[in-house]
PDB file of C-alpha atoms in Angstrom:
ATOM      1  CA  UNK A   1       1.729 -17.806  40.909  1.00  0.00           C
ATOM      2  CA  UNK A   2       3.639 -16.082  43.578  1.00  0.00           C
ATOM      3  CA  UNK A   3       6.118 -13.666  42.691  1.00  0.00           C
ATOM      4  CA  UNK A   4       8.824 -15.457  44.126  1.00  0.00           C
ATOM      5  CA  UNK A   5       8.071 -19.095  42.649  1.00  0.00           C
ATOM      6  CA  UNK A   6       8.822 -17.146  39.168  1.00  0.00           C
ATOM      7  CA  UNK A   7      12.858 -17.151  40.187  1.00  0.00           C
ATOM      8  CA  UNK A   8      14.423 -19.827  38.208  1.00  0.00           C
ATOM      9  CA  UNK A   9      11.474 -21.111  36.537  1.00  0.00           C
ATOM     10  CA  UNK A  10      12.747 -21.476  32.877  1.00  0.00           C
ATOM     11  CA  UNK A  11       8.865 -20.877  32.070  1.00  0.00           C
ATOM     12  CA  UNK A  12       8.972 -17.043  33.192  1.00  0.00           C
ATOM     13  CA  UNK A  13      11.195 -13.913  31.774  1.00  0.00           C
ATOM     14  CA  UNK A  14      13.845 -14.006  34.173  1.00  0.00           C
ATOM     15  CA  UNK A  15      14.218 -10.343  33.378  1.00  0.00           C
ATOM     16  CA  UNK A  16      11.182  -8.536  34.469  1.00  0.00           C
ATOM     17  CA  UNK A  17       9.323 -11.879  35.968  1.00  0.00           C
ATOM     18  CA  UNK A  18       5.979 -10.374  34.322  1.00  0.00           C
ATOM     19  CA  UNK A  19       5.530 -12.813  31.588  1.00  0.00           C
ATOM     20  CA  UNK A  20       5.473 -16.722  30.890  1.00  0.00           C
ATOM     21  CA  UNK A  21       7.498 -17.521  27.676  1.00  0.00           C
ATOM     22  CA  UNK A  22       7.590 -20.746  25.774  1.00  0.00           C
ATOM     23  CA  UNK A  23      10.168 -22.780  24.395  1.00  0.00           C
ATOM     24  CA  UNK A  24       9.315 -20.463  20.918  1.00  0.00           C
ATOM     25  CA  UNK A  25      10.396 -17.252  21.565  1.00  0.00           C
ATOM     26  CA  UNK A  26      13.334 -15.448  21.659  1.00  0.00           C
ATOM     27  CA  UNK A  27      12.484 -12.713  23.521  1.00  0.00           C
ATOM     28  CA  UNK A  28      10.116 -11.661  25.798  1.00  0.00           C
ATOM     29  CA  UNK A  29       6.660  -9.730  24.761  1.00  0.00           C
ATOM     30  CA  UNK A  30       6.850  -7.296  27.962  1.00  0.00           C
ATOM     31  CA  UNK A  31      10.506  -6.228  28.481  1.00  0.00           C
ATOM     32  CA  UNK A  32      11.650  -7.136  25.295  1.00  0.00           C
ATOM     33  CA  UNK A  33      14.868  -9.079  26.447  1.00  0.00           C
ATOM     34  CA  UNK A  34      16.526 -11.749  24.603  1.00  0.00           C
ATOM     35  CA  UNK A  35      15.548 -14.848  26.513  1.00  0.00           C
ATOM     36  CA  UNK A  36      18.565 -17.084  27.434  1.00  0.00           C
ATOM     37  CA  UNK A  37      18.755 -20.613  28.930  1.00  0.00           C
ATOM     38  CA  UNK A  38      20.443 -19.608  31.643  1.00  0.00           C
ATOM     39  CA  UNK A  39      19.245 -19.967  35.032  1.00  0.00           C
ATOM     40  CA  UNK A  40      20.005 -18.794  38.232  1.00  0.00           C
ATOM     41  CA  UNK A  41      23.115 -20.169  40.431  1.00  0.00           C
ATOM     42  CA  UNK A  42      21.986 -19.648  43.920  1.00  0.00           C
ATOM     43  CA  UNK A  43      25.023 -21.372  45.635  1.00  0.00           C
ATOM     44  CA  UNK A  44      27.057 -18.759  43.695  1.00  0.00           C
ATOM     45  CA  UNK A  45      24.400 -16.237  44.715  1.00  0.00           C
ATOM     46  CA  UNK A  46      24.020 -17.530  48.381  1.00  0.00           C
ATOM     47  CA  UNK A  47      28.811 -17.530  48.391  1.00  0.00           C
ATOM     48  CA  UNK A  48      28.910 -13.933  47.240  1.00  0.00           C
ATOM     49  CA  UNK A  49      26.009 -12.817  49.924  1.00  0.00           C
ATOM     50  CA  UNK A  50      27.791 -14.590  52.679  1.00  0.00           C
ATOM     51  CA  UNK A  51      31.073 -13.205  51.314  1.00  0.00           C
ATOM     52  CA  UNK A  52      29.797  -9.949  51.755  1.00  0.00           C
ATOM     53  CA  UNK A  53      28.113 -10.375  54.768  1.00  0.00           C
ATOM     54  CA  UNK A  54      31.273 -11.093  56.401  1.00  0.00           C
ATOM     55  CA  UNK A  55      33.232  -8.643  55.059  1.00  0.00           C
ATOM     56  CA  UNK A  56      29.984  -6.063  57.087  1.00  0.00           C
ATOM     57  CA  UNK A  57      30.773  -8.013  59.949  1.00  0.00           C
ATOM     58  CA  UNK A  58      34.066  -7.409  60.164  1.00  0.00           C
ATOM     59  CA  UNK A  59      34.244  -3.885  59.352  1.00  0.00           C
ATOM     60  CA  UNK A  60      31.535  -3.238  61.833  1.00  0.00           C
ATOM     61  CA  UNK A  61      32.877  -4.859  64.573  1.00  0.00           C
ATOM     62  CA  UNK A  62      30.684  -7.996  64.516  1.00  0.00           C
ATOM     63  CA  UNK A  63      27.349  -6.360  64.717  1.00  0.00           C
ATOM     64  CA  UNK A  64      25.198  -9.318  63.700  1.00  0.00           C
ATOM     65  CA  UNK A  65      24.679  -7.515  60.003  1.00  0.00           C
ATOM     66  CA  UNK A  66      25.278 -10.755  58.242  1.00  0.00           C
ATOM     67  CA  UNK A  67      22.123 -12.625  59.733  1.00  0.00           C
ATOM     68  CA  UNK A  68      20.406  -9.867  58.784  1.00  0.00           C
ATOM     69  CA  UNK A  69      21.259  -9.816  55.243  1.00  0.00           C
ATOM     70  CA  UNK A  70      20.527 -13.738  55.241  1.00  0.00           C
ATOM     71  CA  UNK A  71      17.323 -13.607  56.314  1.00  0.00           C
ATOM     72  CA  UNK A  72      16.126 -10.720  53.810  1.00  0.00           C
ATOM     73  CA  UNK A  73      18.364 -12.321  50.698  1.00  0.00           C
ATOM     74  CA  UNK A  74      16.608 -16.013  51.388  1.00  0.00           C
ATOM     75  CA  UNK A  75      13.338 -14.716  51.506  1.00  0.00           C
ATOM     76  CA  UNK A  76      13.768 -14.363  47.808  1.00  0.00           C
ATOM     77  CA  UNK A  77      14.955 -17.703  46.799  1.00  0.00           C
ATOM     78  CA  UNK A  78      12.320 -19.865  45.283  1.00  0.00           C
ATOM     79  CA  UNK A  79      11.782 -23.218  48.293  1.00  0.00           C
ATOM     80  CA  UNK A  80      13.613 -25.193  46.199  1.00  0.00           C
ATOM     81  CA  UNK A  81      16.823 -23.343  45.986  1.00  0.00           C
ATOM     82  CA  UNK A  82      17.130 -22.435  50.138  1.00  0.00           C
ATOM     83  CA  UNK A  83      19.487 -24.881  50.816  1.00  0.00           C
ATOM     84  CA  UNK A  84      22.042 -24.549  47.614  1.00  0.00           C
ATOM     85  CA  UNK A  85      21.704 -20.907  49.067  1.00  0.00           C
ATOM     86  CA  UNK A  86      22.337 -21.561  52.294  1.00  0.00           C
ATOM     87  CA  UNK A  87      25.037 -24.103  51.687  1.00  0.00           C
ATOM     88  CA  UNK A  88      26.606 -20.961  50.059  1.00  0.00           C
ATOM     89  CA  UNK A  89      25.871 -18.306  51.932  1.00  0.00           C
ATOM     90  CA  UNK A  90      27.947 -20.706  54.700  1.00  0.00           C
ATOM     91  CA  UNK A  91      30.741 -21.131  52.147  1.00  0.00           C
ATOM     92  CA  UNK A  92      31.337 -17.614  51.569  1.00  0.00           C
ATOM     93  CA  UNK A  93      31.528 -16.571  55.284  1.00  0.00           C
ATOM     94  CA  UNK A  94      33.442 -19.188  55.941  1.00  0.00           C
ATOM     95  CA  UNK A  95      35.818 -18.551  52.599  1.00  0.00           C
ATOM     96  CA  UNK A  96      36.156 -14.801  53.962  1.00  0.00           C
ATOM     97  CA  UNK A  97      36.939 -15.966  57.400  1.00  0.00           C
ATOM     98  CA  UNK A  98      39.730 -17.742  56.193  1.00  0.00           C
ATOM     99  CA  UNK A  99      41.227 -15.088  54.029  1.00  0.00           C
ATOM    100  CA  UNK A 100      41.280 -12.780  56.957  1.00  0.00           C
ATOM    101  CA  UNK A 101      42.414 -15.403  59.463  1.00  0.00           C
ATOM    102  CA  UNK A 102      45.699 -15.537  56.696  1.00  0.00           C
ATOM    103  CA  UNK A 103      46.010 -11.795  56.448  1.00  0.00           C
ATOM    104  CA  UNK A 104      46.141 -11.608  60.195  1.00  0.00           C
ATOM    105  CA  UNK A 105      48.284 -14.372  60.273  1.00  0.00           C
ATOM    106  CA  UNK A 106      50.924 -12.832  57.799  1.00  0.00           C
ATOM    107  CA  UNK A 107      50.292  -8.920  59.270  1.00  0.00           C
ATOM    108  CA  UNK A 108      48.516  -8.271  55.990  1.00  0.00           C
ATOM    109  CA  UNK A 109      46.233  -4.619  56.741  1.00  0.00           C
ATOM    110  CA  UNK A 110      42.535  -5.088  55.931  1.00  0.00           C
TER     111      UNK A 110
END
C-alpha cells in the first residue's frame, strides 16, 4: 500500500504510518503512540495552507509561491481527500484576502 493511501486510514498508525493497527490496541507496536480515533481534517489542513500561502504571496510581492505550495501540499493528500483540501486551500486564500482587503481599507499596517 502506497505511502500516501496510509493518510487517514483509521487502519494505519497515523503517527509514524509504518504499522496497521486493529480496533484492539491502544497503541502502536512500532512508535509506541497512543492510538486515537481521530482522523485527519484536510479542509482545515487545505484553509491553513492556503492561509499561509497567501500571506507568502503578499509579502513577496505576488510571486506565484502559493501555487507552489499547493501543488507540493496536495500531493500528500490521500485521492479521496483532494477536493475537501482544495475546497480549503481556496477558503483560506480567499479568508486572507479579505482580511487584508479590510486592513487596507481601514489603513491598518501589515
Amino acid at each position: 500500500m502506497e505511502l500516501s493511501d496510509r493518510i487517514g486510514n483509521n487502519e494505519w498508525c497515523q503517527s509514524c504510518l509504518k504499522r496497521r493497527v486493529n480496533n484492539g490496541y491502544s497503541q502502536c507496536l512500532f512508535c509506541q503512540r497512543k492510538m486515537t480515533k481521530e482522523t485527519i481534517d484536510y479542509y482545515k489542513v487545505g484553509y491553513k495552507d492556503g492561509f499561509a500561502a497567501e500571506e507568502v504571496n503578499m509579502i513577496t510581492f505576488d510571486s506565484h509561491k502559493a501555487d507552489e505550495i499547493e501543488k507540493q501540499q496536495i500531493s500528500k493528500v490521500p485521492e479521496k481527500s483532494k477536493y475537501d483540501y482544495a475546497t480549503g486551500f481556496l477558503d483560506g486564500k480567499n479568508e486572507y484576502q479579505d482580511q487584508s482587503s479590510m486592513d487596507a481599507a481601514f489603513g491598518f499596517d501589515f
